[in-house]
Short mmCIF file of C-alpha atoms in Angstrom, two decimals:
data_model
loop_
_atom_site.label_atom_id
_atom_site.label_comp_id
_atom_site.label_asym_id
_atom_site.label_seq_id
_atom_site.Cartn_x
_atom_site.Cartn_y
_atom_site.Cartn_z
CA MET R 761 -0.04 -0.12 0.19
CA SER R 762 1.09 3.52 -0.81
CA ASP R 763 2.10 5.79 2.07
CA ALA R 764 0.53 8.98 0.38
CA PRO R 765 -2.29 10.42 2.62
CA ALA R 766 -5.94 9.79 1.39
CA ALA R 767 -7.23 12.70 -0.92
CA SER R 768 -9.68 15.11 0.87
CA GLY R 769 -13.24 14.64 -0.28
CA GLY R 770 -14.09 18.87 0.55
CA ALA R 771 -12.86 22.19 -0.86
CA GLU R 772 -9.75 24.19 0.35
CA PRO R 773 -10.89 26.76 2.96
CA PRO R 774 -10.75 30.32 1.60
CA SER R 775 -7.66 32.48 1.90
CA LYS R 776 -7.84 35.58 4.31
CA ASN R 777 -7.63 37.93 1.30
CA ALA R 778 -10.74 36.47 0.10
CA LEU R 779 -12.43 36.62 3.29
CA LYS R 780 -11.68 40.33 3.62
CA LYS R 781 -12.85 41.08 -0.07
CA ALA R 782 -16.43 39.31 0.90
CA GLN R 783 -16.42 41.58 3.88
CA LYS R 784 -15.96 44.36 1.90
CA GLU R 785 -18.50 43.85 -0.68
CA LYS R 786 -21.05 42.83 2.18
CA GLU R 787 -20.72 46.25 3.80
CA LYS R 788 -20.98 48.23 0.66
CA ALA R 789 -23.85 46.29 -0.39
CA GLU R 790 -25.22 47.35 3.17
CA LYS R 791 -24.45 51.02 2.82
CA ARG R 792 -26.03 50.85 -0.90
CA ALA R 793 -29.07 49.53 0.93
CA ALA R 794 -29.05 52.15 3.74
CA ALA R 795 -28.49 55.00 1.22
CA LYS R 796 -31.43 53.90 -0.74
CA ALA R 797 -33.79 53.52 2.35
CA ARG R 798 -32.83 57.05 3.17
CA GLU R 799 -33.43 58.53 -0.23
CA LEU R 800 -36.55 56.78 -0.09
CA ALA R 801 -37.34 57.95 3.18
CA ASP R 802 -36.16 61.54 2.17
CA ARG R 803 -38.70 61.38 -0.89
CA SER R 804 -41.24 60.12 1.02
CA LYS R 805 -40.84 62.81 3.60
CA LYS R 806 -40.65 65.71 0.55
CA ASP R 807 -43.55 64.14 -1.10
CA ALA R 808 -45.50 64.60 2.29
CA ASP R 809 -43.96 67.87 2.87
CA ASP R 810 -45.04 68.99 -0.44
CA ALA R 811 -48.61 67.66 -0.15
CA ALA R 812 -48.79 69.58 3.23
CA ASP R 813 -46.94 72.85 1.70
CA VAL R 814 -49.58 75.39 2.67
CA SER R 815 -48.27 77.62 0.52
CA ALA R 816 -48.06 75.87 -2.77
CA ASP R 817 -50.21 78.12 -4.39
CA ALA R 818 -48.63 81.13 -3.41
CA TYR R 819 -45.12 81.31 -4.97
CA GLY R 820 -43.55 79.76 -7.95
CA GLU R 821 -42.62 80.37 -11.29
CA LEU R 822 -45.02 81.87 -13.76
CA PRO R 823 -45.27 80.95 -17.34
CA LEU R 824 -44.12 83.25 -19.94
CA CYS R 825 -46.80 86.15 -20.22
CA GLY R 826 -48.78 86.00 -23.36
CA SER R 827 -47.64 81.89 -23.93
CA LYS R 828 -50.92 80.84 -22.22
CA ASP R 829 -54.61 81.78 -21.66
CA TYR R 830 -54.89 83.96 -19.01
CA THR R 831 -57.69 85.22 -17.19
CA VAL R 832 -57.28 88.90 -16.08
CA THR R 833 -57.63 89.11 -12.36
CA GLY R 834 -57.82 93.21 -12.25
CA THR R 835 -55.69 93.33 -9.09
CA LYS R 836 -54.75 96.90 -8.72
CA ARG R 837 -51.04 97.22 -8.97
CA VAL R 838 -49.04 99.91 -6.59
CA ASP R 839 -46.11 102.06 -6.63
CA ILE R 840 -43.77 101.08 -3.49
CA ALA R 841 -43.18 104.56 -3.28
CA ASP R 842 -46.58 105.10 -1.89
CA ALA R 843 -46.07 102.81 1.05
CA ALA R 844 -46.60 105.30 3.79
CA SER R 845 -49.99 105.65 2.23
CA ASN R 846 -50.92 101.80 2.53
CA GLU R 847 -49.70 101.14 6.03
CA ASP R 848 -51.28 97.70 7.21
CA LYS R 849 -52.73 97.28 3.70
CA GLU R 850 -52.32 94.28 1.45
CA ILE R 851 -50.72 95.52 -1.86
CA THR R 852 -49.78 93.94 -5.04
CA PHE R 853 -46.75 95.09 -7.33
CA ARG R 854 -44.27 94.33 -9.90
CA CYS R 855 -40.21 94.84 -8.75
CA TRP R 856 -37.20 93.08 -9.15
CA VAL R 857 -34.60 91.63 -6.99
CA GLU R 858 -31.51 93.49 -5.84
CA ASN R 859 -30.74 91.03 -3.23
CA ALA R 860 -32.31 87.74 -1.78
CA ARG R 861 -30.98 85.93 1.20
CA VAL R 862 -32.02 82.98 3.64
CA GLN R 863 -31.60 83.70 7.17
CA SER R 864 -32.72 80.40 8.51
CA ALA R 865 -35.06 77.82 7.60
CA LYS R 866 -38.01 79.89 8.57
CA LEU R 867 -36.58 83.48 7.59
CA ALA R 868 -35.66 85.22 4.23
CA PHE R 869 -34.93 88.68 3.20
CA LEU R 870 -35.33 90.20 -0.15
CA ASN R 871 -34.14 93.87 -1.17
CA LEU R 872 -36.85 94.71 -3.96
CA ARG R 873 -36.69 97.53 -6.57
CA GLN R 874 -39.25 99.41 -8.46
CA ASN R 875 -37.76 102.40 -10.46
CA LEU R 876 -35.82 104.58 -8.05
CA SER R 877 -37.34 103.23 -4.95
CA THR R 878 -36.31 100.05 -3.06
CA VAL R 879 -38.15 98.48 -0.03
CA GLN R 880 -36.92 95.23 2.40
CA ALA R 881 -39.24 92.38 2.12
CA VAL R 882 -39.66 89.73 4.93
CA VAL R 883 -40.69 86.06 4.19
CA ALA R 884 -41.20 84.23 7.48
CA ALA R 885 -42.64 80.83 7.78
CA SER R 886 -46.00 80.29 9.84
CA ASP R 887 -49.02 78.37 9.87
CA LYS R 888 -49.87 79.98 6.58
CA LEU R 889 -46.82 80.22 4.83
CA SER R 890 -44.29 77.32 4.44
CA LYS R 891 -40.52 76.82 4.84
CA GLN R 892 -40.57 75.63 1.14
CA MET R 893 -41.61 79.02 0.43
CA VAL R 894 -38.97 80.85 2.39
CA LYS R 895 -36.54 78.63 0.81
CA PHE R 896 -37.69 79.38 -2.73
CA CYS R 897 -37.81 83.27 -1.88
CA GLY R 898 -34.49 83.33 -0.59
CA SER R 899 -32.75 81.62 -3.31
CA ILE R 900 -34.17 83.83 -6.35
CA SER R 901 -31.55 85.02 -8.52
CA THR R 902 -30.59 88.83 -8.43
CA GLU R 903 -32.34 90.99 -11.30
CA SER R 904 -35.22 88.60 -11.79
CA THR R 905 -38.63 90.11 -12.16
CA LEU R 906 -41.38 89.43 -9.66
CA VAL R 907 -45.02 90.19 -8.80
CA VAL R 908 -45.43 90.40 -4.84
CA THR R 909 -48.32 90.60 -2.74
CA GLY R 910 -47.89 91.61 0.93
CA LEU R 911 -48.82 93.62 3.95
CA VAL R 912 -46.84 97.02 4.25
CA LYS R 913 -45.63 96.78 7.92
CA ARG R 914 -44.12 100.20 9.93
CA VAL R 915 -40.69 98.97 11.42
CA LYS R 916 -39.29 100.16 14.74
CA GLU R 917 -35.96 100.84 13.73
CA PRO R 918 -35.11 102.67 10.18
CA ILE R 919 -34.11 100.20 7.44
CA LYS R 920 -30.50 101.54 6.08
CA SER R 921 -30.27 99.14 3.34
CA ALA R 922 -33.86 100.52 1.34
CA SER R 923 -34.63 103.83 0.34
CA ILE R 924 -37.98 102.96 2.05
CA THR R 925 -36.83 103.13 5.78
CA ASP R 926 -39.79 103.22 7.73
CA PHE R 927 -41.74 100.49 6.30
CA GLU R 928 -41.39 96.75 5.00
CA ILE R 929 -43.43 94.24 3.04
CA HIS R 930 -44.41 91.10 4.80
CA VAL R 931 -44.67 88.79 1.89
CA GLN R 932 -47.78 86.83 1.31
CA LYS R 933 -47.44 85.71 -2.09
CA LEU R 934 -44.44 85.95 -4.82
CA PHE R 935 -44.18 84.83 -8.21
CA ILE R 936 -40.94 84.84 -10.83
CA GLU R 937 -42.22 86.72 -13.73
CA ALA R 938 -39.04 86.79 -15.44
CA LYS R 939 -36.05 84.85 -14.26
CA ALA R 940 -32.66 86.23 -14.41
CA GLU R 941 -29.95 84.01 -15.79
CA ILE R 942 -26.80 83.97 -13.58
CA PRO R 943 -24.04 84.79 -13.33
CA LEU R 944 -24.46 88.41 -14.67
CA PRO R 945 -21.75 89.74 -16.48
CA LEU R 946 -22.15 93.08 -14.81
CA GLN R 947 -23.54 93.86 -11.15
CA VAL R 948 -25.75 96.27 -11.15
CA SER R 949 -24.79 97.34 -7.76
CA ASP R 950 -21.11 97.94 -9.24
CA ALA R 951 -22.58 100.31 -11.92
CA GLU R 952 -23.98 102.44 -8.92
CA ARG R 953 -20.41 103.39 -7.98
CA PRO R 954 -17.98 105.79 -9.54
CA LEU R 955 -15.92 105.34 -12.66
CA PRO R 956 -12.02 104.48 -12.16
CA ASN R 957 -10.21 107.94 -12.47
CA ASP R 958 -9.09 106.68 -16.03
CA THR R 959 -12.60 106.03 -17.85
CA ALA R 960 -11.19 104.68 -21.04
CA VAL R 961 -9.34 101.63 -19.24
CA ASP R 962 -10.84 98.35 -19.79
CA GLU R 963 -9.22 96.84 -16.53
CA GLN R 964 -10.91 97.00 -13.27
CA THR R 965 -9.54 98.99 -10.63
CA GLN R 966 -10.05 99.02 -6.97
CA ASP R 967 -11.74 101.66 -5.29
CA GLU R 968 -10.08 103.76 -2.60
CA GLY R 969 -11.00 101.12 0.09
CA GLY R 970 -9.42 98.33 -1.94
CA GLU R 971 -12.69 96.21 -1.24
CA ARG R 972 -14.35 95.89 -4.68
CA PRO R 973 -13.46 96.69 -8.24
CA LEU R 974 -14.25 99.63 -9.94
CA VAL R 975 -16.02 98.91 -13.24
CA SER R 976 -14.66 100.46 -16.45
CA LEU R 977 -16.67 102.74 -18.64
CA ASN R 978 -16.31 100.15 -21.48
CA THR R 979 -17.31 97.01 -19.36
CA ARG R 980 -20.43 99.03 -18.66
CA LEU R 981 -21.46 100.13 -22.13
CA ASN R 982 -20.76 96.74 -23.40
CA ASN R 983 -23.31 95.50 -21.06
CA ARG R 984 -25.53 98.70 -21.34
CA THR R 985 -28.98 97.17 -20.65
CA LEU R 986 -27.76 96.00 -17.45
CA ASP R 987 -25.92 99.10 -16.59
CA LEU R 988 -28.91 101.47 -17.17
CA ARG R 989 -30.64 99.79 -14.44
CA ALA R 990 -28.41 101.14 -12.12
CA LYS R 991 -30.33 104.11 -9.88
CA ILE R 992 -27.69 106.84 -10.83
CA ASN R 993 -28.14 106.12 -14.67
CA GLN R 994 -31.90 105.99 -14.26
CA SER R 995 -31.58 109.34 -12.85
CA ILE R 996 -29.23 110.82 -15.33
CA PHE R 997 -31.80 110.05 -18.11
CA VAL R 998 -34.84 111.49 -16.02
CA ILE R 999 -32.80 114.62 -15.80
CA LYS R 1000 -31.97 114.53 -19.53
CA SER R 1001 -35.77 114.27 -20.22
CA GLY R 1002 -36.34 116.79 -17.91
CA VAL R 1003 -34.22 119.35 -19.83
CA CYS R 1004 -35.88 118.77 -22.96
CA ALA R 1005 -39.28 119.09 -21.50
CA LEU R 1006 -38.01 122.28 -19.92
CA PHE R 1007 -36.20 123.88 -23.00
CA GLN R 1008 -39.68 123.36 -24.90
CA GLU R 1009 -41.79 124.59 -21.94
CA PHE R 1010 -39.89 127.74 -21.89
CA LEU R 1011 -40.02 128.52 -25.66
CA SER R 1012 -43.26 127.65 -26.44
CA LYS R 1013 -44.62 130.34 -23.83
CA ARG R 1014 -42.57 132.73 -25.76
CA GLY R 1015 -44.08 131.88 -29.36
CA PHE R 1016 -41.52 129.42 -30.62
CA VAL R 1017 -42.86 126.58 -32.92
CA LEU R 1018 -41.20 122.97 -32.47
CA VAL R 1019 -39.76 122.20 -36.30
CA HIS R 1020 -38.28 119.09 -37.42
CA THR R 1021 -35.77 119.65 -40.41
CA PRO R 1022 -34.22 116.89 -42.54
CA LYS R 1023 -31.19 114.84 -41.33
CA ILE R 1024 -30.49 113.49 -44.70
CA LEU R 1025 -28.93 116.09 -47.11
CA GLY R 1026 -28.28 115.60 -50.70
CA ALA R 1027 -24.77 117.58 -50.27
CA ALA R 1028 -22.75 118.31 -47.74
CA SER R 1029 -23.34 121.67 -46.10
CA GLU R 1030 -21.02 124.31 -44.13
CA GLY R 1031 -18.15 123.50 -46.46
CA GLY R 1032 -18.81 119.79 -46.22
CA ALA R 1033 -16.20 118.94 -43.37
CA ASN R 1034 -16.96 116.38 -40.45
CA VAL R 1035 -19.79 114.89 -42.24
CA PHE R 1036 -20.92 111.23 -42.58
CA GLU R 1037 -21.49 110.02 -46.29
CA LEU R 1038 -24.11 107.36 -46.71
CA LYS R 1039 -25.61 105.52 -49.76
CA TYR R 1040 -28.81 106.83 -51.02
CA PHE R 1041 -30.84 105.23 -53.82
CA GLY R 1042 -27.43 104.54 -55.72
CA ARG R 1043 -26.15 107.71 -54.96
CA PRO R 1044 -24.18 109.71 -52.13
CA ALA R 1045 -26.08 111.47 -49.18
CA TYR R 1046 -24.80 112.89 -45.88
CA LEU R 1047 -26.19 113.04 -42.62
CA ALA R 1048 -26.94 116.55 -40.98
CA GLN R 1049 -23.95 117.98 -38.95
CA SER R 1050 -26.54 120.91 -37.87
CA PRO R 1051 -30.01 122.16 -38.78
CA GLN R 1052 -28.47 125.55 -39.15
CA PHE R 1053 -29.30 126.29 -42.84
CA TYR R 1054 -32.69 125.08 -42.58
CA LYS R 1055 -33.55 127.33 -39.09
CA GLN R 1056 -32.54 130.31 -41.23
CA MET R 1057 -34.37 129.18 -44.26
CA LEU R 1058 -37.28 129.08 -41.81
CA ILE R 1059 -36.89 132.60 -40.57
CA ALA R 1060 -36.61 133.65 -44.32
CA SER R 1061 -40.11 131.75 -44.57
CA ARG R 1062 -41.68 134.07 -42.10
CA PHE R 1063 -41.43 131.56 -39.11
CA GLN R 1064 -40.40 134.29 -36.38
CA LYS R 1065 -39.36 132.06 -33.63
CA VAL R 1066 -38.48 128.37 -34.21
CA MET R 1067 -36.90 125.46 -32.05
CA GLU R 1068 -35.84 121.91 -32.67
CA ILE R 1069 -34.84 118.90 -30.58
CA GLY R 1070 -33.07 116.33 -32.68
CA PRO R 1071 -30.20 114.46 -33.63
CA VAL R 1072 -26.88 115.72 -34.92
CA PHE R 1073 -24.11 113.98 -36.55
CA ARG R 1074 -20.40 114.95 -36.47
CA ALA R 1075 -17.40 113.01 -38.09
CA GLU R 1076 -15.13 114.27 -35.73
CA ASN R 1077 -12.53 111.54 -34.56
CA SER R 1078 -12.50 112.91 -31.40
CA ASN R 1079 -11.93 110.26 -28.59
CA THR R 1080 -12.30 112.67 -25.73
CA ALA R 1081 -14.55 112.89 -22.53
CA ARG R 1082 -17.00 115.41 -24.11
CA HIS R 1083 -17.50 114.56 -27.66
CA LEU R 1084 -19.85 112.15 -29.35
CA THR R 1085 -20.36 111.42 -32.98
CA GLU R 1086 -23.86 111.40 -32.64
CA PHE R 1087 -25.34 113.85 -29.76
CA THR R 1088 -28.96 115.71 -29.29
CA GLY R 1089 -29.00 119.26 -30.39
CA LEU R 1090 -31.25 121.96 -28.75
CA ASP R 1091 -31.62 124.65 -31.37
CA LEU R 1092 -33.41 127.98 -31.53
CA GLU R 1093 -33.35 130.74 -34.09
CA MET R 1094 -35.41 133.98 -33.95
CA GLU R 1095 -36.21 137.26 -35.24
CA PHE R 1096 -34.63 140.42 -33.26
CA GLN R 1097 -35.70 143.77 -33.29
CA GLU R 1098 -32.41 145.93 -33.11
CA ASN R 1099 -29.44 143.88 -31.65
CA TYR R 1100 -28.62 140.39 -31.42
CA HIS R 1101 -28.07 140.76 -27.47
CA GLU R 1102 -31.91 140.57 -27.46
CA VAL R 1103 -31.37 136.73 -28.64
CA MET R 1104 -28.64 136.33 -25.88
CA GLY R 1105 -30.96 137.61 -23.44
CA VAL R 1106 -33.71 134.86 -24.54
CA LEU R 1107 -30.60 132.16 -24.36
CA GLU R 1108 -29.53 133.22 -20.91
CA ASP R 1109 -33.04 133.32 -19.17
CA LEU R 1110 -33.80 130.04 -21.01
CA MET R 1111 -30.72 128.42 -19.14
CA LEU R 1112 -31.91 129.89 -15.97
CA PHE R 1113 -35.11 128.52 -16.18
CA ILE R 1114 -33.94 124.87 -17.10
CA PHE R 1115 -31.36 125.28 -14.06
CA GLY R 1116 -33.82 126.51 -11.79
CA GLU R 1117 -36.43 123.86 -12.40
CA LEU R 1118 -33.90 121.21 -12.50
CA ASN R 1119 -33.28 122.29 -8.74
CA ALA R 1120 -36.96 122.42 -8.18
CA ARG R 1121 -38.22 119.48 -10.10
CA TYR R 1122 -35.17 116.95 -10.27
CA ARG R 1123 -33.55 117.68 -6.96
CA LYS R 1124 -33.83 113.91 -5.91
CA GLU R 1125 -32.43 112.64 -9.22
CA THR R 1126 -29.73 115.29 -8.94
CA GLU R 1127 -28.63 114.97 -5.42
CA LEU R 1128 -28.43 111.10 -6.20
CA VAL R 1129 -25.74 111.69 -9.08
CA ARG R 1130 -24.04 114.37 -7.62
CA GLY R 1131 -23.63 112.20 -4.30
CA VAL R 1132 -21.75 109.53 -5.96
CA TYR R 1133 -19.14 111.93 -7.90
CA HIS R 1134 -19.05 114.52 -4.94
CA VAL R 1135 -19.61 117.56 -7.13
CA ASP R 1136 -20.13 121.05 -5.80
CA GLU R 1137 -23.68 122.79 -6.23
CA PHE R 1138 -23.89 124.44 -9.50
CA LYS R 1139 -23.70 128.26 -8.99
CA LEU R 1140 -26.38 130.41 -10.61
CA PRO R 1141 -26.32 133.96 -11.50
CA GLU R 1142 -29.74 135.98 -11.09
CA SER R 1143 -31.74 136.59 -14.19
CA GLY R 1144 -30.39 139.47 -16.08
CA LYS R 1145 -27.06 139.19 -14.38
CA VAL R 1146 -25.45 136.60 -16.50
CA PRO R 1147 -22.12 137.74 -16.80
CA ARG R 1148 -21.54 138.63 -20.68
CA ILE R 1149 -17.54 138.70 -20.97
CA PRO R 1150 -16.24 139.88 -24.38
CA PHE R 1151 -14.00 137.65 -25.92
CA GLN R 1152 -10.97 140.31 -25.66
CA GLU R 1153 -11.90 140.56 -21.59
CA GLY R 1154 -11.59 136.79 -21.41
CA ILE R 1155 -8.24 136.90 -23.12
CA LYS R 1156 -7.04 139.52 -20.75
CA MET R 1157 -8.05 137.44 -17.78
CA LEU R 1158 -6.00 134.45 -18.71
CA ARG R 1159 -2.91 136.48 -19.77
CA GLU R 1160 -3.16 137.85 -16.06
CA ALA R 1161 -3.35 134.43 -14.83
CA GLY R 1162 -0.23 133.40 -16.52
CA GLU R 1163 -1.59 131.95 -20.05
CA GLU R 1164 0.21 133.02 -23.39
CA LEU R 1165 -2.28 133.52 -26.02
CA GLY R 1166 -2.83 136.00 -29.03
CA ASP R 1167 -5.65 138.19 -29.52
CA TYR R 1168 -7.52 136.60 -31.94
CA ASP R 1169 -6.51 132.74 -30.87
CA ASP R 1170 -9.18 130.18 -30.11
CA LEU R 1171 -9.31 128.81 -26.77
CA THR R 1172 -8.26 125.60 -25.98
CA THR R 1173 -10.21 123.26 -23.58
CA PRO R 1174 -7.89 123.72 -20.86
CA GLN R 1175 -7.85 127.30 -21.20
CA GLU R 1176 -11.58 127.48 -21.28
CA LYS R 1177 -11.58 125.64 -17.98
CA ARG R 1178 -9.05 128.01 -16.57
CA LEU R 1179 -11.18 130.98 -17.59
CA GLY R 1180 -14.35 129.00 -16.09
CA ALA R 1181 -12.50 128.73 -12.64
CA LEU R 1182 -11.59 132.68 -12.95
CA VAL R 1183 -14.99 133.74 -13.80
CA LEU R 1184 -16.37 131.55 -10.78
CA GLU R 1185 -13.94 133.38 -8.54
CA LYS R 1186 -14.89 136.76 -9.73
CA TYR R 1187 -18.73 136.36 -10.37
CA ASN R 1188 -19.64 133.49 -8.39
CA THR R 1189 -21.19 131.85 -11.25
CA ASP R 1190 -20.72 128.65 -12.99
CA PHE R 1191 -22.88 129.98 -15.87
CA TYR R 1192 -21.67 132.80 -18.09
CA THR R 1193 -21.55 134.06 -21.87
CA LEU R 1194 -18.40 134.76 -23.89
CA ASP R 1195 -19.47 137.61 -26.45
CA GLN R 1196 -17.86 138.96 -29.71
CA PHE R 1197 -15.70 135.91 -30.95
CA PRO R 1198 -12.79 136.32 -33.69
CA LEU R 1199 -14.62 136.12 -37.10
CA ALA R 1200 -11.87 133.86 -38.45
CA ILE R 1201 -12.52 130.94 -35.96
CA ARG R 1202 -16.64 131.21 -36.49
CA PRO R 1203 -18.79 129.72 -39.39
CA ALA R 1204 -18.77 131.61 -42.51
CA TYR R 1205 -22.74 132.94 -42.04
CA THR R 1206 -21.43 134.58 -38.69
CA MET R 1207 -22.19 138.63 -39.14
CA PRO R 1208 -18.88 140.51 -38.72
CA SER R 1209 -18.85 142.91 -35.85
CA PRO R 1210 -19.09 146.42 -36.59
CA VAL R 1211 -16.63 147.25 -33.67
CA ASP R 1212 -13.93 145.36 -35.07
CA PRO R 1213 -13.97 143.45 -38.56
CA ALA R 1214 -11.41 140.76 -37.18
CA LEU R 1215 -14.48 139.95 -34.41
CA SER R 1216 -18.00 139.07 -34.73
CA ASN R 1217 -21.53 139.04 -33.50
CA SER R 1218 -21.09 135.78 -32.02
CA TYR R 1219 -21.21 134.09 -28.46
CA ASP R 1220 -20.84 130.84 -26.70
CA MET R 1221 -22.10 129.82 -23.44
CA PHE R 1222 -20.52 127.90 -20.93
CA MET R 1223 -21.15 125.56 -17.59
CA ARG R 1224 -18.28 125.06 -15.15
CA GLY R 1225 -15.67 126.43 -17.76
CA GLN R 1226 -17.02 124.22 -20.71
CA GLU R 1227 -19.00 125.12 -23.75
CA ILE R 1228 -22.56 124.32 -24.24
CA CYS R 1229 -23.78 126.53 -26.56
CA SER R 1230 -22.40 128.19 -29.72
CA GLY R 1231 -24.56 131.31 -31.36
CA ALA R 1232 -24.50 134.09 -33.48
CA GLN R 1233 -26.19 136.93 -35.54
CA ARG R 1234 -26.58 135.30 -38.82
CA ILE R 1235 -26.01 137.16 -42.24
CA HIS R 1236 -29.22 137.69 -43.74
CA ASP R 1237 -28.22 139.50 -46.85
CA SER R 1238 -27.16 137.10 -49.92
CA THR R 1239 -24.80 139.29 -51.32
CA LEU R 1240 -22.62 139.72 -48.02
CA LEU R 1241 -23.24 135.98 -47.17
CA ALA R 1242 -21.76 134.74 -50.65
CA GLU R 1243 -18.95 137.20 -50.19
CA GLN R 1244 -18.13 135.87 -46.73
CA MET R 1245 -18.42 132.12 -47.86
CA ARG R 1246 -15.74 132.83 -50.55
CA LYS R 1247 -13.58 134.51 -48.18
CA HIS R 1248 -13.77 131.76 -45.46
CA ASP R 1249 -11.19 129.39 -44.93
CA PRO R 1250 -11.53 127.09 -46.50
CA PRO R 1251 -13.69 128.79 -49.18
CA ILE R 1252 -17.22 127.89 -49.72
CA ASP R 1253 -18.96 128.13 -53.10
CA PRO R 1254 -22.27 130.01 -52.63
CA THR R 1255 -23.43 128.48 -55.74
CA GLY R 1256 -22.74 124.68 -54.59
CA ALA R 1257 -25.25 121.92 -54.38
CA GLY R 1258 -25.43 122.22 -50.46
CA THR R 1259 -25.44 126.24 -50.34
CA LYS R 1260 -27.57 127.41 -53.28
CA ASP R 1261 -30.85 126.98 -51.89
CA TYR R 1262 -29.55 128.68 -48.66
CA VAL R 1263 -27.95 131.47 -50.04
CA GLU R 1264 -30.85 132.48 -52.68
CA CYS R 1265 -33.38 132.36 -50.08
CA PHE R 1266 -32.09 135.52 -48.60
CA LYS R 1267 -32.72 137.47 -51.82
CA TYR R 1268 -36.48 137.49 -51.40
CA GLY R 1269 -35.97 139.59 -47.93
CA CYS R 1270 -35.20 138.14 -44.29
CA PRO R 1271 -35.33 139.95 -40.96
CA PRO R 1272 -32.14 140.26 -38.81
CA HIS R 1273 -32.02 137.13 -36.81
CA ALA R 1274 -29.70 134.95 -34.43
CA GLY R 1275 -29.98 131.77 -32.61
CA GLY R 1276 -27.83 129.21 -30.93
CA GLY R 1277 -27.47 125.48 -30.63
CA PHE R 1278 -26.98 123.44 -27.29
CA GLY R 1279 -25.52 120.28 -27.02
CA LEU R 1280 -28.02 118.24 -24.65
CA GLU R 1281 -25.57 115.73 -23.56
CA ARG R 1282 -23.15 118.29 -22.32
CA ILE R 1283 -25.65 120.19 -20.36
CA VAL R 1284 -26.48 117.11 -18.46
CA GLN R 1285 -22.99 116.05 -18.16
CA PHE R 1286 -21.67 119.74 -16.51
CA TRP R 1287 -25.07 120.05 -14.52
CA LEU R 1288 -24.37 116.40 -12.73
CA GLY R 1289 -20.40 116.93 -12.74
CA LEU R 1290 -19.99 113.75 -14.36
CA PRO R 1291 -16.45 112.53 -15.74
CA ASN R 1292 -17.61 111.45 -19.39
CA ILE R 1293 -20.18 112.46 -21.58
CA ARG R 1294 -21.05 109.01 -22.55
CA MET R 1295 -22.74 108.42 -19.45
CA THR R 1296 -25.42 110.79 -20.62
CA SER R 1297 -25.92 108.89 -23.91
CA LEU R 1298 -28.26 105.88 -23.71
CA PHE R 1299 -26.19 104.03 -26.45
CA PRO R 1300 -23.16 106.23 -27.35
CA ARG R 1301 -21.67 106.82 -30.58
CA ASP R 1302 -18.02 107.65 -30.71
CA PRO R 1303 -15.17 106.93 -33.22
CA GLN R 1304 -14.61 103.38 -31.52
CA ARG R 1305 -18.07 102.34 -30.75
CA VAL R 1306 -21.27 101.55 -32.69
CA VAL R 1307 -22.64 99.07 -30.77
CA PRO R 1308 -24.82 98.12 -29.01
#
């Protein structure tokens, strides 16, 4: 018989590694089962909570307006600015979210805005308002548009984060009408703060406290629809609208007729400089750089006083803080009886009226903007006491202050600002007129001065040392006009396509007249003390920008 042991009838026992592996697999399976059980439990709880959500019909996201049939409720919508008159009342209003935050599972706060007014809203869980609604309201994206219903309640302590400080809204219903996508390319709160010192840079620079970046003007203009939501920007354009309304109000009461002159011209006028050419049914045409010729032609047509508010196009490659290639002109032209200073008086009183009414009617908006840029109050003279400084006297003032310039030199922008500071010091006013400019630096249709043939019956008006208006007595005799046009530098052909009708209209008798053209955007810029004129144009156009 063999000495070898008999073969075993059973399998070999598992190794230690195999036992460990099996144990791990068992533990993983148990964990998966436990997680699944928790998920099912959570889902059941959520389903139960949803079923028990007492606010289920009081919040959510509305379907796109107009996409579904909708029965008009007739619910009155109110302005939140009228919160004080609705104390302890339920109100419904449309607004948008400046900020939303969850304070706890049972409490959320929102800052809501409507126009220039902001109010704090409170969403607090109770027997009638669910924690689900609190969570929903506290997580709404900034800038989303809402429809809110709530109670107006007086608060014990003033709310510093809202313009409405004495009241808050206790939310009862809240629906998202238009949800804002995030992240936003520009925070509206950043657009409420001043521009960097160099408003032309693209980079973001830190503010004085070093806490947050100051967003450049280019970034703001590239995202203009968001930028325009800022309260400071809305205020700028409320004021701009106000200037137009006041301009028309003042002049209408004095018999001026509102006119609208062509902006597409068949030939370049005023010498053909600085005009934009365009294609017009296979032939060239040009955008009007001024309504000047048409205003005068209307005076020749027996319209005694005309005014216009309209676009002006200047093809000047100027990339300064006070130039645009498209701006809004406030123009007027009128007969005078004996002296062109009669017209200067109308222009001066017009601007004093506008300034005075801006202070009276638009004080809130003015202070909001000036508060951001820390601009001094605009100093005004009394009616009839606007300083009228002869150009030669202005030259003398500058020379005495150390400037070097000739008797008939045009003023540079720094010299204009320097003169403005000197006038403010001497006359205590930010608004004044320079009269009798050198003829060589004025348009060819300007009446030469009877005092000095090198001067002219022309004037500019200034705010804070910067020009806002250019005006003059116009030549109303066709022979003299043609002569001055030929002598102009560069010469202008009085029989050319763009000038012939204009020159000939004075052959049939035209009364003496004068007028002026204001730059609307400059008035707003200098009134508010803004660093860049582009801030006063909704969608500015300059040599570098034609979009958006």
